[in-house]
Short mmCIF file of C-alpha atoms in Angstrom, two decimals:
data_model
loop_
_atom_site.label_atom_id
_atom_site.label_comp_id
_atom_site.label_asym_id
_atom_site.label_seq_id
_atom_site.Cartn_x
_atom_site.Cartn_y
_atom_site.Cartn_z
CA MET A 168 40.64 -25.54 -8.02
CA THR A 169 38.53 -28.64 -7.23
CA SER A 170 39.66 -30.25 -10.56
CA GLU A 171 41.82 -30.03 -13.60
CA LEU A 172 38.72 -28.57 -15.50
CA ASP A 173 38.72 -25.70 -13.44
CA THR A 174 40.70 -23.14 -15.16
CA GLY A 175 40.23 -19.84 -13.38
CA ARG A 176 39.25 -18.30 -16.83
CA ALA A 177 35.90 -17.24 -18.14
CA SER A 178 33.90 -19.73 -19.63
CA ARG A 179 32.62 -18.83 -23.38
CA GLY A 180 29.30 -18.45 -21.88
CA ASP A 181 30.49 -15.93 -18.93
CA ARG A 182 32.52 -14.07 -21.67
CA ALA A 183 29.16 -14.01 -24.03
CA ARG A 184 27.21 -12.64 -21.11
CA SER A 185 29.51 -10.04 -20.31
CA ARG A 186 29.60 -8.84 -23.83
CA ALA A 187 25.84 -8.51 -24.01
CA TYR A 188 26.00 -6.65 -20.55
CA LEU A 189 28.88 -4.30 -21.90
CA ARG A 190 26.56 -3.69 -25.06
CA GLU A 191 23.74 -2.92 -23.52
CA PHE A 192 25.60 -0.84 -20.36
CA GLY A 193 27.73 1.05 -22.77
CA ALA A 194 25.12 1.83 -25.11
CA ALA A 195 22.77 3.30 -22.43
CA MET A 196 25.86 5.17 -20.76
CA ALA A 197 26.75 6.52 -23.99
CA ALA A 198 23.09 7.86 -24.50
CA TYR A 199 23.12 9.09 -20.66
CA VAL A 200 26.47 11.13 -21.79
CA VAL A 201 25.11 12.58 -24.86
CA VAL A 202 21.87 13.66 -23.17
CA LEU A 203 23.65 14.66 -20.12
CA VAL A 204 26.00 17.15 -21.85
CA ALA A 205 23.40 18.39 -24.22
CA VAL A 206 20.94 19.20 -21.51
CA THR A 207 24.04 20.83 -19.18
CA VAL A 208 25.32 22.89 -22.51
CA TRP A 209 22.09 23.99 -24.31
CA GLY A 210 19.30 23.10 -21.60
CA GLY A 211 19.15 26.82 -20.27
CA LEU A 212 18.75 25.13 -16.71
CA HIS A 213 19.79 28.33 -15.03
CA GLY A 214 17.06 30.68 -16.89
CA HIS A 215 13.44 31.07 -15.77
CA ASP A 216 11.53 28.84 -17.81
CA PRO A 217 9.63 26.29 -16.23
CA ALA A 218 10.57 23.86 -18.98
CA ARG A 219 13.81 23.59 -17.53
CA PHE A 220 12.58 21.48 -14.99
CA ALA A 221 11.57 18.78 -17.34
CA LEU A 222 14.98 19.03 -19.07
CA ALA A 223 16.62 18.57 -15.91
CA VAL A 224 15.38 15.25 -15.43
CA LEU A 225 15.61 14.26 -19.03
CA PRO A 226 19.36 12.01 -18.36
CA ALA A 227 17.22 10.14 -16.04
CA VAL A 228 15.53 8.44 -19.37
CA PRO A 229 18.75 6.88 -20.45
CA ALA A 230 19.84 6.40 -16.89
CA ALA A 231 16.90 3.99 -16.73
CA GLY A 232 18.45 2.17 -19.35
CA VAL A 233 21.36 1.87 -17.35
CA ALA A 234 19.57 0.02 -14.64
CA TRP A 235 18.15 -2.22 -17.03
CA ALA A 236 21.23 -3.32 -18.11
CA VAL A 237 22.20 -3.98 -14.64
CA LEU A 238 19.22 -5.88 -14.08
CA ARG A 239 19.07 -8.08 -17.29
CA HIS A 240 23.01 -8.84 -16.35
CA VAL A 241 22.18 -9.87 -12.63
CA ARG A 242 19.47 -12.26 -14.34
CA ARG A 243 22.30 -13.70 -16.77
CA ILE A 244 24.86 -14.51 -14.34
CA ASP A 245 25.50 -17.46 -12.48
CA ASP A 246 25.21 -17.84 -8.41
CA TYR A 247 28.64 -16.98 -7.73
CA GLN A 248 29.33 -13.85 -10.01
CA ARG A 249 25.51 -12.89 -8.34
CA ARG A 250 26.93 -12.97 -5.28
CA ILE A 251 29.97 -11.03 -5.84
CA LEU A 252 27.77 -8.35 -7.65
CA LEU A 253 25.09 -8.27 -5.15
CA GLU A 254 27.64 -8.04 -2.26
CA GLY A 255 29.45 -5.09 -3.92
CA ILE A 256 25.87 -3.40 -4.04
CA ALA A 257 25.10 -4.00 -0.61
CA VAL A 258 28.12 -2.26 0.41
CA GLY A 259 27.81 0.51 -1.96
CA PHE A 260 24.27 0.93 -0.81
CA ALA A 261 25.09 0.65 2.91
CA LEU A 262 27.73 3.54 2.84
CA ALA A 263 25.90 5.48 0.39
CA MET A 264 23.05 5.86 2.99
CA LEU A 265 25.16 6.11 5.55
CA GLY A 266 26.93 9.13 3.63
CA SER A 267 23.37 10.33 2.98
CA VAL A 268 22.04 10.23 6.61
CA THR A 269 25.56 11.94 7.68
CA LEU A 270 25.18 14.74 5.33
CA GLY A 271 21.22 15.29 6.27
CA LEU A 272 22.27 15.38 9.77
CA LEU A 273 24.54 18.14 8.87
CA ALA A 274 22.34 20.14 6.51
CA ALA A 275 19.90 20.01 9.78
CA ALA A 276 22.63 21.69 11.77
CA GLY A 277 22.89 24.49 9.01
CA LEU A 278 25.98 23.20 6.91
CA VAL A 279 25.59 23.68 3.41
CA VAL A 280 27.39 21.09 1.35
CA PRO A 281 27.19 21.97 -2.33
CA GLY A 282 26.49 19.03 -4.69
CA ALA A 283 25.61 16.76 -1.71
CA PRO A 284 23.72 14.28 -3.74
CA TRP A 285 26.56 13.94 -6.30
CA ILE A 286 28.93 13.02 -3.06
CA VAL A 287 26.57 10.43 -1.81
CA TYR A 288 26.27 9.12 -5.38
CA GLY A 289 30.29 8.94 -5.57
CA ILE A 290 30.35 7.10 -2.35
CA GLY A 291 27.80 4.26 -3.50
CA MET A 292 29.47 3.74 -6.83
CA VAL A 293 33.09 3.76 -5.29
CA SER A 294 32.18 1.45 -2.65
CA TRP A 295 30.22 -0.74 -4.89
CA ALA A 296 33.28 -1.18 -7.21
CA ILE A 297 35.56 -1.50 -3.94
CA GLY A 298 32.98 -4.12 -2.32
CA SER A 299 32.72 -6.48 -5.47
CA GLY A 300 36.49 -6.49 -5.71
CA VAL A 301 36.94 -7.54 -2.00
CA ALA A 302 34.11 -9.95 -2.49
CA ALA A 303 35.75 -11.63 -5.93
CA ARG A 304 38.90 -12.27 -3.86
CA ARG A 305 37.00 -14.33 -1.02
#
């Protein structure tokens, strides 16, 4: 701490920005879950109707809302918080790309990995969270 004014606690503005982000992110994520469950349960994705492809990508619409909430959050936060967030995103992106290339090379050699895109997604999200935590501790 550089002075007695630095408490280490979030300021009123920080808390307001966090609440705004959680409202936007939470609403978009809830919509994503509802649409995803509806599509997977009632969408007939394993049938032969060509409309199943449109239904399969329908959850991407609320997922775009999640991306929009993250972008708005990045624009609202201060420089220190932005540095932590973007370092975490960079770690997540780098490891997701490494996982993607590795799975792609294994696929080229003939190995079929069921759910490979979801593995890459999981690698990216988990490493983003860990990377952000490490960046916050420095």
